[in-house]
GROMACS .gro file of C-alpha atoms in nm:
model
  429
    1MET     CA    1 -14.226  -8.197 -13.512
    2ARG     CA    2 -13.976  -8.241 -13.282
    3THR     CA    3 -14.004  -8.556 -13.074
    4ARG     CA    4 -13.793  -8.453 -12.750
    5PRO     CA    5 -13.997  -8.266 -12.509
    6LEU     CA    6 -13.973  -7.917 -12.395
    7LYS     CA    7 -13.972  -7.952 -11.995
    8VAL     CA    8 -14.182  -7.711 -11.807
    9ALA     CA    9 -14.096  -7.656 -11.404
   10LEU     CA   10 -14.408  -7.550 -11.224
   11LEU     CA   11 -14.384  -7.329 -10.923
   12GLY     CA   12 -14.709  -7.366 -10.714
   13CYS     CA   13 -15.007  -7.583 -10.770
   14GLY     CA   14 -15.286  -7.360 -10.621
   15VAL     CA   15 -15.615  -7.275 -10.805
   16VAL     CA   16 -15.428  -7.136 -11.083
   17GLY     CA   17 -15.124  -7.374 -11.076
   18SER     CA   18 -15.356  -7.693 -11.064
   19GLU     CA   19 -15.553  -7.556 -11.380
   20VAL     CA   20 -15.240  -7.515 -11.600
   21ALA     CA   21 -15.119  -7.877 -11.501
   22ARG     CA   22 -15.452  -7.992 -11.592
   23ILE     CA   23 -15.477  -7.796 -11.934
   24MET     CA   24 -15.105  -7.937 -12.012
   25THR     CA   25 -15.225  -8.309 -11.979
   26THR     CA   26 -15.566  -8.268 -12.108
   27HIS     CA   27 -15.469  -8.062 -12.431
   28ALA     CA   28 -15.120  -8.239 -12.461
   29ASP     CA   29 -15.191  -8.317 -12.826
   30ASP     CA   30 -15.309  -7.941 -12.917
   31LEU     CA   31 -15.010  -7.803 -12.721
   32ALA     CA   32 -14.739  -8.018 -12.899
   33ALA     CA   33 -14.926  -7.931 -13.235
   34ARG     CA   34 -14.916  -7.541 -13.200
   35ILE     CA   35 -14.548  -7.545 -13.045
   36GLY     CA   36 -14.394  -7.792 -13.265
   37ALA     CA   37 -14.281  -8.011 -12.966
   38PRO     CA   38 -14.421  -8.187 -12.685
   39VAL     CA   39 -14.406  -8.020 -12.361
   40GLU     CA   40 -14.359  -8.217 -12.063
   41LEU     CA   41 -14.429  -8.133 -11.711
   42ALA     CA   42 -14.062  -8.186 -11.502
   43GLY     CA   43 -14.155  -8.121 -11.171
   44VAL     CA   44 -14.394  -7.920 -10.980
   45ALA     CA   45 -14.264  -7.716 -10.664
   46VAL     CA   46 -14.517  -7.706 -10.337
   47ARG     CA   47 -14.522  -7.605  -9.980
   48ARG     CA   48 -14.754  -7.853  -9.871
   49PRO     CA   49 -14.650  -8.185 -10.043
   50SER     CA   50 -14.899  -8.450  -9.850
   51ARG     CA   51 -15.189  -8.238 -10.055
   52VAL     CA   52 -15.365  -8.462 -10.297
   53ARG     CA   53 -15.308  -8.314 -10.622
   54GLU     CA   54 -15.558  -8.496 -10.909
   55GLY     CA   55 -15.412  -8.544 -11.205
   56ILE     CA   56 -15.058  -8.495 -11.117
   57ASP     CA   57 -14.792  -8.766 -11.070
   58PRO     CA   58 -14.654  -8.730 -10.709
   59ALA     CA   59 -14.336  -8.831 -10.835
   60LEU     CA   60 -14.303  -8.469 -10.977
   61ILE     CA   61 -14.388  -8.308 -10.636
   62THR     CA   62 -14.105  -8.110 -10.439
   63THR     CA   63 -14.067  -7.872 -10.181
   64ASP     CA   64 -13.715  -7.763 -10.305
   65ALA     CA   65 -13.798  -7.524 -10.578
   66THR     CA   66 -13.449  -7.391 -10.579
   67ALA     CA   67 -13.340  -7.720 -10.682
   68LEU     CA   68 -13.598  -7.763 -10.936
   69VAL     CA   69 -13.507  -7.406 -11.099
   70LYS     CA   70 -13.134  -7.506 -11.105
   71ARG     CA   71 -13.158  -7.838 -11.278
   72GLY     CA   72 -13.033  -7.709 -11.604
   73ASP     CA   73 -13.253  -7.948 -11.813
   74ILE     CA   74 -13.568  -7.694 -11.759
   75ASP     CA   75 -13.679  -7.503 -12.057
   76VAL     CA   76 -13.965  -7.289 -11.929
   77VAL     CA   77 -14.049  -7.203 -11.544
   78VAL     CA   78 -14.408  -7.093 -11.497
   79GLU     CA   79 -14.426  -6.906 -11.150
   80VAL     CA   80 -14.773  -6.901 -10.982
   81ILE     CA   81 -14.661  -6.878 -10.642
   82GLY     CA   82 -14.687  -6.494 -10.608
   83GLY     CA   83 -14.545  -6.248 -10.351
   84ILE     CA   84 -14.237  -6.091 -10.394
   85GLU     CA   85 -13.952  -6.357 -10.230
   86PRO     CA   86 -13.900  -6.667 -10.309
   87ALA     CA   87 -14.032  -6.562 -10.619
   88ARG     CA   88 -13.786  -6.326 -10.743
   89SER     CA   89 -13.532  -6.514 -10.640
   90LEU     CA   90 -13.627  -6.838 -10.812
   91ILE     CA   91 -13.702  -6.640 -11.129
   92THR     CA   92 -13.372  -6.509 -11.128
   93ALA     CA   93 -13.197  -6.842 -11.077
   94ALA     CA   94 -13.423  -6.972 -11.348
   95PHE     CA   95 -13.243  -6.729 -11.594
   96GLU     CA   96 -12.915  -6.788 -11.475
   97HIS     CA   97 -12.965  -7.175 -11.523
   98GLY     CA   98 -13.110  -7.189 -11.911
   99ALA     CA   99 -13.467  -7.122 -11.860
  100SER     CA  100 -13.733  -6.880 -12.007
  101VAL     CA  101 -14.029  -6.739 -11.722
  102VAL     CA  102 -14.386  -6.723 -11.764
  103SER     CA  103 -14.550  -6.532 -11.439
  104ALA     CA  104 -14.872  -6.429 -11.329
  105ASN     CA  105 -14.688  -6.213 -11.063
  106LYS     CA  106 -14.830  -5.889 -11.043
  107ALA     CA  107 -14.680  -5.754 -10.736
  108LEU     CA  108 -14.349  -5.874 -10.829
  109LEU     CA  109 -14.360  -5.721 -11.162
  110ALA     CA  110 -14.479  -5.395 -11.070
  111GLN     CA  111 -14.182  -5.398 -10.786
  112ASP     CA  112 -13.908  -5.527 -10.984
  113GLY     CA  113 -13.994  -5.560 -11.330
  114ALA     CA  114 -13.676  -5.390 -11.467
  115ALA     CA  115 -13.459  -5.586 -11.285
  116LEU     CA  116 -13.610  -5.901 -11.406
  117HIS     CA  117 -13.638  -5.749 -11.752
  118ALA     CA  118 -13.259  -5.723 -11.751
  119ALA     CA  119 -13.178  -6.054 -11.585
  120ALA     CA  120 -13.387  -6.231 -11.874
  121GLU     CA  121 -13.198  -5.997 -12.135
  122ALA     CA  122 -12.856  -6.077 -11.977
  123ASN     CA  123 -12.929  -6.459 -12.021
  124ASP     CA  124 -13.079  -6.429 -12.363
  125LYS     CA  125 -13.428  -6.532 -12.214
  126ASP     CA  126 -13.800  -6.475 -12.238
  127LEU     CA  127 -14.034  -6.312 -11.965
  128TYR     CA  128 -14.366  -6.326 -12.049
  129TYR     CA  129 -14.655  -6.226 -11.790
  130GLU     CA  130 -14.992  -6.163 -11.969
  131ALA     CA  131 -15.182  -6.379 -11.666
  132ALA     CA  132 -15.043  -6.079 -11.402
  133VAL     CA  133 -15.318  -5.839 -11.552
  134ALA     CA  134 -15.674  -5.919 -11.623
  135GLY     CA  135 -15.669  -6.263 -11.644
  136ALA     CA  136 -15.759  -6.441 -11.958
  137ILE     CA  137 -15.833  -6.115 -12.143
  138PRO     CA  138 -15.524  -6.060 -12.376
  139LEU     CA  139 -15.383  -5.720 -12.308
  140ILE     CA  140 -15.025  -5.729 -12.235
  141ARG     CA  141 -14.919  -5.872 -12.626
  142PRO     CA  142 -15.164  -5.609 -12.759
  143LEU     CA  143 -15.014  -5.314 -12.598
  144ARG     CA  144 -14.636  -5.450 -12.650
  145GLU     CA  145 -14.687  -5.612 -12.975
  146SER     CA  146 -14.991  -5.511 -13.158
  147LEU     CA  147 -14.973  -5.130 -13.067
  148ALA     CA  148 -14.607  -5.132 -13.106
  149GLY     CA  149 -14.599  -4.903 -13.397
  150ASP     CA  150 -14.869  -4.668 -13.233
  151LYS     CA  151 -14.888  -4.426 -12.971
  152VAL     CA  152 -15.104  -4.487 -12.656
  153ASN     CA  153 -15.239  -4.225 -12.486
  154ARG     CA  154 -15.427  -4.341 -12.244
  155VAL     CA  155 -15.523  -4.669 -12.049
  156LEU     CA  156 -15.832  -4.705 -11.833
  157GLY     CA  157 -15.980  -4.979 -11.700
  158ILE     CA  158 -16.156  -5.196 -11.449
  159VAL     CA  159 -15.869  -5.438 -11.356
  160ASN     CA  160 -16.017  -5.585 -11.055
  161GLY     CA  161 -16.335  -5.864 -11.032
  162THR     CA  162 -16.361  -5.818 -10.679
  163THR     CA  163 -16.447  -5.479 -10.633
  164ASN     CA  164 -16.620  -5.441 -10.935
  165PHE     CA  165 -16.832  -5.683 -10.813
  166ILE     CA  166 -16.914  -5.517 -10.514
  167LEU     CA  167 -16.946  -5.177 -10.656
  168ASP     CA  168 -17.195  -5.342 -10.917
  169LYS     CA  169 -17.390  -5.484 -10.638
  170MET     CA  170 -17.397  -5.153 -10.424
  171ASP     CA  171 -17.549  -5.003 -10.785
  172SER     CA  172 -17.779  -5.252 -10.885
  173THR     CA  173 -17.968  -5.315 -10.551
  174GLY     CA  174 -17.889  -5.056 -10.305
  175ALA     CA  175 -17.664  -5.236 -10.098
  176GLY     CA  176 -17.400  -5.107  -9.848
  177TYR     CA  177 -17.052  -5.155  -9.876
  178GLN     CA  178 -17.034  -5.394  -9.633
  179GLU     CA  179 -17.316  -5.614  -9.721
  180ALA     CA  180 -17.206  -5.617 -10.069
  181LEU     CA  181 -16.849  -5.725  -9.969
  182ASP     CA  182 -17.028  -5.998  -9.768
  183GLU     CA  183 -17.181  -6.140 -10.058
  184ALA     CA  184 -16.872  -6.139 -10.216
  185THR     CA  185 -16.709  -6.312  -9.968
  186ALA     CA  186 -16.983  -6.599  -9.983
  187LEU     CA  187 -16.954  -6.643 -10.333
  188GLY     CA  188 -16.598  -6.632 -10.352
  189TYR     CA  189 -16.509  -6.327 -10.533
  190ALA     CA  190 -16.346  -6.202 -10.203
  191GLU     CA  191 -16.075  -6.321 -10.006
  192ALA     CA  192 -16.096  -6.394  -9.622
  193ASP     CA  193 -15.879  -6.070  -9.616
  194PRO     CA  194 -15.992  -5.839  -9.890
  195THR     CA  195 -15.772  -5.567  -9.845
  196ALA     CA  196 -15.533  -5.623 -10.128
  197ASP     CA  197 -15.848  -5.582 -10.350
  198VAL     CA  198 -16.085  -5.312 -10.192
  199GLU     CA  199 -15.787  -5.070 -10.120
  200GLY     CA  200 -15.658  -5.081 -10.455
  201PHE     CA  201 -15.325  -5.213 -10.406
  202ASP     CA  202 -15.396  -5.517 -10.656
  203ALA     CA  203 -15.515  -5.297 -10.898
  204ALA     CA  204 -15.230  -5.040 -10.838
  205ALA     CA  205 -14.954  -5.307 -10.921
  206LYS     CA  206 -15.140  -5.383 -11.245
  207ALA     CA  207 -15.164  -4.983 -11.333
  208ALA     CA  208 -14.761  -4.970 -11.312
  209ILE     CA  209 -14.751  -5.258 -11.537
  210LEU     CA  210 -14.984  -5.123 -11.783
  211ALA     CA  211 -14.841  -4.781 -11.779
  212GLY     CA  212 -14.525  -4.907 -11.828
  213ILE     CA  213 -14.576  -5.102 -12.138
  214ALA     CA  214 -14.824  -4.819 -12.282
  215PHE     CA  215 -14.577  -4.534 -12.282
  216HIS     CA  216 -14.222  -4.734 -12.290
  217THR     CA  217 -14.138  -4.586 -11.963
  218ARG     CA  218 -14.038  -4.776 -11.617
  219VAL     CA  219 -14.347  -4.713 -11.361
  220ARG     CA  220 -14.329  -4.900 -11.054
  221LEU     CA  221 -14.590  -4.957 -10.787
  222ASP     CA  222 -14.424  -4.662 -10.557
  223ASP     CA  223 -14.508  -4.420 -10.864
  224VAL     CA  224 -14.883  -4.538 -10.874
  225TYR     CA  225 -15.141  -4.285 -10.679
  226ARG     CA  226 -15.360  -4.529 -10.463
  227GLU     CA  227 -15.740  -4.488 -10.316
  228GLY     CA  228 -15.950  -4.769 -10.229
  229MET     CA  229 -16.313  -4.808 -10.215
  230THR     CA  230 -16.400  -4.887  -9.858
  231GLU     CA  231 -16.568  -4.505  -9.824
  232VAL     CA  232 -16.795  -4.561 -10.146
  233THR     CA  233 -17.162  -4.526  -9.972
  234ALA     CA  234 -17.516  -4.575 -10.083
  235ALA     CA  235 -17.558  -4.201 -10.110
  236ASP     CA  236 -17.254  -4.169 -10.358
  237PHE     CA  237 -17.439  -4.402 -10.588
  238ALA     CA  238 -17.755  -4.204 -10.539
  239SER     CA  239 -17.567  -3.864 -10.659
  240ALA     CA  240 -17.411  -4.067 -10.926
  241LYS     CA  241 -17.753  -4.159 -11.082
  242GLU     CA  242 -17.893  -3.793 -11.055
  243MET     CA  243 -17.563  -3.731 -11.301
  244GLY     CA  244 -17.640  -4.036 -11.513
  245CYS     CA  245 -17.338  -4.199 -11.383
  246THR     CA  246 -17.229  -4.506 -11.222
  247ILE     CA  247 -16.905  -4.567 -10.992
  248LYS     CA  248 -16.631  -4.801 -11.065
  249LEU     CA  249 -16.280  -4.856 -10.924
  250LEU     CA  250 -16.048  -4.759 -11.217
  251ALA     CA  251 -15.668  -4.793 -11.326
  252ILE     CA  252 -15.599  -4.501 -11.514
  253CYS     CA  253 -15.286  -4.438 -11.688
  254GLU     CA  254 -15.225  -4.131 -11.892
  255ARG     CA  255 -14.996  -3.948 -12.102
  256ALA     CA  256 -14.982  -3.545 -12.054
  257ALA     CA  257 -15.140  -3.339 -12.317
  258ASP     CA  258 -14.757  -3.225 -12.422
  259GLY     CA  259 -14.630  -3.572 -12.435
  260GLY     CA  260 -14.346  -3.492 -12.157
  261SER     CA  261 -14.493  -3.713 -11.887
  262VAL     CA  262 -14.702  -3.972 -11.762
  263THR     CA  263 -14.935  -4.041 -11.467
  264ALA     CA  264 -15.080  -4.380 -11.309
  265ARG     CA  265 -15.341  -4.375 -11.063
  266VAL     CA  266 -15.631  -4.587 -10.926
  267HIS     CA  267 -15.918  -4.463 -10.703
  268PRO     CA  268 -16.307  -4.475 -10.736
  269ALA     CA  269 -16.469  -4.264 -11.015
  270MET     CA  270 -16.775  -4.157 -11.134
  271ILE     CA  271 -16.844  -4.237 -11.513
  272PRO     CA  272 -17.078  -4.133 -11.765
  273LEU     CA  273 -17.359  -4.445 -11.833
  274THR     CA  274 -17.264  -4.425 -12.185
  275HIS     CA  275 -16.937  -4.484 -12.140
  276PRO     CA  276 -16.829  -4.870 -12.236
  277LEU     CA  277 -16.699  -4.925 -11.900
  278ALA     CA  278 -17.023  -4.856 -11.722
  279SER     CA  279 -17.187  -5.148 -11.860
  280VAL     CA  280 -16.903  -5.375 -11.710
  281ARG     CA  281 -17.107  -5.602 -11.477
  282GLY     CA  282 -17.031  -5.864 -11.193
  283ALA     CA  283 -16.653  -5.947 -11.173
  284TYR     CA  284 -16.594  -5.887 -11.516
  285ASN     CA  285 -16.276  -5.667 -11.612
  286ALA     CA  286 -16.249  -5.421 -11.871
  287VAL     CA  287 -15.949  -5.193 -11.998
  288PHE     CA  288 -16.026  -4.923 -12.264
  289VAL     CA  289 -15.703  -4.827 -12.451
  290GLU     CA  290 -15.706  -4.464 -12.638
  291SER     CA  291 -15.404  -4.428 -12.910
  292ASP     CA  292 -15.304  -4.190 -13.189
  293ALA     CA  293 -15.365  -4.455 -13.485
  294SER     CA  294 -15.609  -4.724 -13.356
  295GLY     CA  295 -15.831  -4.467 -13.197
  296GLN     CA  296 -16.045  -4.632 -12.912
  297LEU     CA  297 -16.019  -4.984 -12.834
  298MET     CA  298 -16.173  -5.203 -12.534
  299PHE     CA  299 -16.085  -5.531 -12.411
  300TYR     CA  300 -16.310  -5.696 -12.204
  301GLY     CA  301 -16.368  -6.078 -12.021
  302PRO     CA  302 -16.295  -6.255 -11.699
  303GLY     CA  303 -16.027  -6.090 -11.501
  304ALA     CA  304 -15.953  -6.376 -11.241
  305GLY     CA  305 -15.967  -6.724 -11.141
  306GLY     CA  306 -15.870  -7.076 -11.221
  307SER     CA  307 -15.945  -7.146 -11.569
  308PRO     CA  308 -15.905  -6.799 -11.682
  309THR     CA  309 -15.571  -6.694 -11.535
  310ALA     CA  310 -15.426  -7.057 -11.632
  311SER     CA  311 -15.568  -6.973 -12.033
  312ALA     CA  312 -15.326  -6.659 -11.994
  313VAL     CA  313 -15.071  -6.860 -11.876
  314LEU     CA  314 -15.051  -7.150 -12.120
  315GLY     CA  315 -15.078  -6.869 -12.416
  316ASP     CA  316 -14.768  -6.768 -12.293
  317LEU     CA  317 -14.600  -7.114 -12.239
  318VAL     CA  318 -14.658  -7.173 -12.607
  319ALA     CA  319 -14.524  -6.842 -12.725
  320VAL     CA  320 -14.222  -6.879 -12.523
  321CYS     CA  321 -14.181  -7.272 -12.607
  322ARG     CA  322 -14.221  -7.155 -12.973
  323ASN     CA  323 -13.912  -6.916 -12.916
  324ARG     CA  324 -13.729  -7.186 -12.758
  325LEU     CA  325 -13.749  -7.397 -13.037
  326SER     CA  326 -13.672  -7.113 -13.315
  327GLY     CA  327 -13.344  -6.986 -13.087
  328ALA     CA  328 -13.513  -6.633 -13.063
  329THR     CA  329 -13.663  -6.452 -12.770
  330GLY     CA  330 -13.947  -6.222 -12.792
  331PRO     CA  331 -14.002  -5.854 -12.676
  332GLY     CA  332 -13.833  -5.757 -12.383
  333GLU     CA  333 -13.891  -5.433 -12.183
  334SER     CA  334 -13.927  -5.125 -12.379
  335ALA     CA  335 -13.857  -4.842 -12.134
  336TYR     CA  336 -13.672  -4.601 -12.381
  337ALA     CA  337 -13.871  -4.293 -12.335
  338ALA     CA  338 -13.841  -4.286 -11.996
  339LEU     CA  339 -14.110  -4.031 -11.939
  340PRO     CA  340 -14.127  -3.882 -11.554
  341VAL     CA  341 -14.413  -3.978 -11.364
  342SER     CA  342 -14.599  -3.703 -11.244
  343PRO     CA  343 -14.727  -3.666 -10.894
  344MET     CA  344 -15.150  -3.710 -10.846
  345GLY     CA  345 -15.140  -3.309 -10.778
  346ASP     CA  346 -15.050  -3.236 -11.153
  347VAL     CA  347 -15.391  -3.447 -11.236
  348VAL     CA  348 -15.627  -3.262 -11.397
  349THR     CA  349 -16.005  -3.391 -11.393
  350ARG     CA  350 -16.380  -3.324 -11.284
  351TYR     CA  351 -16.474  -3.340 -10.923
  352HIS     CA  352 -16.798  -3.430 -10.765
  353ILE     CA  353 -16.786  -3.273 -10.380
  354SER     CA  354 -17.075  -3.318 -10.128
  355LEU     CA  355 -17.070  -3.071  -9.879
  356ASP     CA  356 -17.274  -3.060  -9.523
  357VAL     CA  357 -17.386  -2.706  -9.497
  358ALA     CA  358 -17.589  -2.458  -9.252
  359ASP     CA  359 -17.915  -2.387  -9.470
  360LYS     CA  360 -17.907  -2.023  -9.446
  361PRO     CA  361 -17.874  -1.716  -9.679
  362GLY     CA  362 -17.515  -1.696  -9.838
  363VAL     CA  363 -17.383  -2.026  -9.798
  364LEU     CA  364 -17.398  -2.086 -10.166
  365ALA     CA  365 -17.223  -1.730 -10.227
  366GLN     CA  366 -16.950  -1.857  -9.957
  367VAL     CA  367 -16.872  -2.158 -10.119
  368ALA     CA  368 -16.850  -2.047 -10.465
  369THR     CA  369 -16.564  -1.761 -10.364
  370VAL     CA  370 -16.355  -2.032 -10.239
  371PHE     CA  371 -16.404  -2.241 -10.559
  372ALA     CA  372 -16.316  -1.919 -10.754
  373GLU     CA  373 -16.010  -1.798 -10.515
  374HIS     CA  374 -15.844  -2.161 -10.570
  375GLY     CA  375 -15.926  -2.146 -10.946
  376VAL     CA  376 -16.154  -2.423 -10.958
  377SER     CA  377 -16.440  -2.333 -11.219
  378ILE     CA  378 -16.794  -2.471 -11.095
  379ASP     CA  379 -17.009  -2.655 -11.344
  380THR     CA  380 -17.326  -2.751 -11.134
  381VAL     CA  381 -17.454  -2.693 -10.814
  382ARG     CA  382 -17.742  -2.862 -10.621
  383GLN     CA  383 -17.861  -2.788 -10.276
  384GLN     CA  384 -18.120  -2.924 -10.031
  385GLY     CA  385 -18.220  -2.821  -9.690
  386LYS     CA  386 -18.416  -2.881  -9.412
  387ASP     CA  387 -18.437  -2.803  -9.039
  388GLY     CA  388 -18.157  -2.570  -9.040
  389GLU     CA  389 -17.918  -2.805  -9.217
  390ALA     CA  390 -17.866  -2.852  -9.605
  391SER     CA  391 -17.637  -3.059  -9.817
  392LEU     CA  392 -17.459  -2.893 -10.110
  393VAL     CA  393 -17.304  -3.093 -10.422
  394VAL     CA  394 -17.075  -2.925 -10.651
  395VAL     CA  395 -16.948  -3.060 -10.970
  396THR     CA  396 -16.665  -2.897 -11.105
  397HIS     CA  397 -16.495  -2.828 -11.458
  398ARG     CA  398 -16.150  -2.995 -11.491
  399ALA     CA  399 -15.915  -2.889 -11.221
  400SER     CA  400 -15.568  -3.006 -11.083
  401ASP     CA  401 -15.582  -3.231 -10.789
  402ALA     CA  402 -15.391  -2.977 -10.592
  403ALA     CA  403 -15.619  -2.701 -10.670
  404LEU     CA  404 -15.888  -2.921 -10.535
  405VAL     CA  405 -15.718  -2.999 -10.233
  406GLY     CA  406 -15.663  -2.666 -10.139
  407THR     CA  407 -16.021  -2.583 -10.194
  408VAL     CA  408 -16.124  -2.842  -9.968
  409GLU     CA  409 -15.910  -2.745  -9.667
  410ALA     CA  410 -16.041  -2.352  -9.724
  411LEU     CA  411 -16.380  -2.507  -9.711
  412ARG     CA  412 -16.334  -2.677  -9.407
  413LYS     CA  413 -16.257  -2.360  -9.235
  414LEU     CA  414 -16.574  -2.178  -9.308
  415ASP     CA  415 -16.810  -2.156  -9.043
  416THR     CA  416 -17.120  -2.259  -9.264
  417VAL     CA  417 -16.978  -2.598  -9.361
  418ARG     CA  418 -17.039  -2.884  -9.138
  419GLY     CA  419 -16.847  -3.149  -9.300
  420VAL     CA  420 -16.727  -3.290  -9.628
  421ALA     CA  421 -16.955  -3.579  -9.688
  422SER     CA  422 -16.782  -3.712 -10.013
  423ILE     CA  423 -16.518  -3.622 -10.272
  424MET     CA  424 -16.526  -3.845 -10.610
  425ARG     CA  425 -16.336  -3.790 -10.935
  426VAL     CA  426 -16.539  -3.793 -11.244
  427GLU     CA  427 -16.361  -3.972 -11.523
  428GLY     CA  428 -16.477  -4.103 -11.902
  429GLU     CA  429 -16.616  -3.806 -12.047
   0.00000   0.00000   0.00000
């Protein structure tokens, strides 16, 4: 074993960063044995140096992150500060000054992953980011290494624990959205401002990363269609139960049937209770991968939190340190396929549409005619009426999003349609 330690700079010492530092200290001997050399925490960049950080030598604390990554003796920079800047500049500077990088920064990777990979390659350094998607669940490495010889066709997953907790609570207790969100906040699953989670921004960034790796194509955050889950109601769950389904906020990355394009999207969807993702409860994450040779694979576990995310960071740290000792680098960006990313209008799926209509003869015929005129085939219809008003629930066969949008616009023009109560996609057939 080499006795000279590999030096690690830690950018950020919040929930995840402090746990990374703790594990590096308490598991130092095991890490050294696995790597083939000891690892030494050489500096910790923070914004508030006065805060007490148990187990970390105060002499390691600095507010000058730029000077830390430019020291020249740093072997690996671990970035867990998040956001776009200064993280992007710091990672680029780390590569230029001889360090490889381990990051948990999904937003940055989804927006500028190609540029970061290019900077790593130009400087012959590693960029690893297992912790950026699904916390402790091994997912990035299986996709870009274990399945490198296979053809992945679909990645379907629950990649945000906060939203899964809220939807699971609505499903299991009948709670409304706000009530379930309040409980998630009280338990620490939701931030004070939950927008990034409940509006799907967090999941969309993860979808961009997953799609890029799975399909060997550059997929940016702007390429991902996104819908949040704030409009999901108890009535939607009641309808889902009548169909033998539940509702999840899903990240869906698909290769087109002809293999000529890909799509990436995030939105709430009904999935059958028989699908493996339907049983994912609480704040857990799960990702379902479908490929030619290996068939269907499912990855499941805690998708967030200090310890799970730190576990993924440390796994990457071990891999990068091993590469450093051997003078090699691991896999970089694989974007050779360069497939176009199709717009949401081209996506084909099933739909569940709930309409408020007049309770009188001929309404169903009018509605069915509109669906037929737009080329959308109806699978099932359920109608309930009372005191001149009625609800009409239509479940379609597979249709394009563009066709469904045209259908709904036409339905709204009918005098007998009072309103469109809800529209939800049906996935996981």
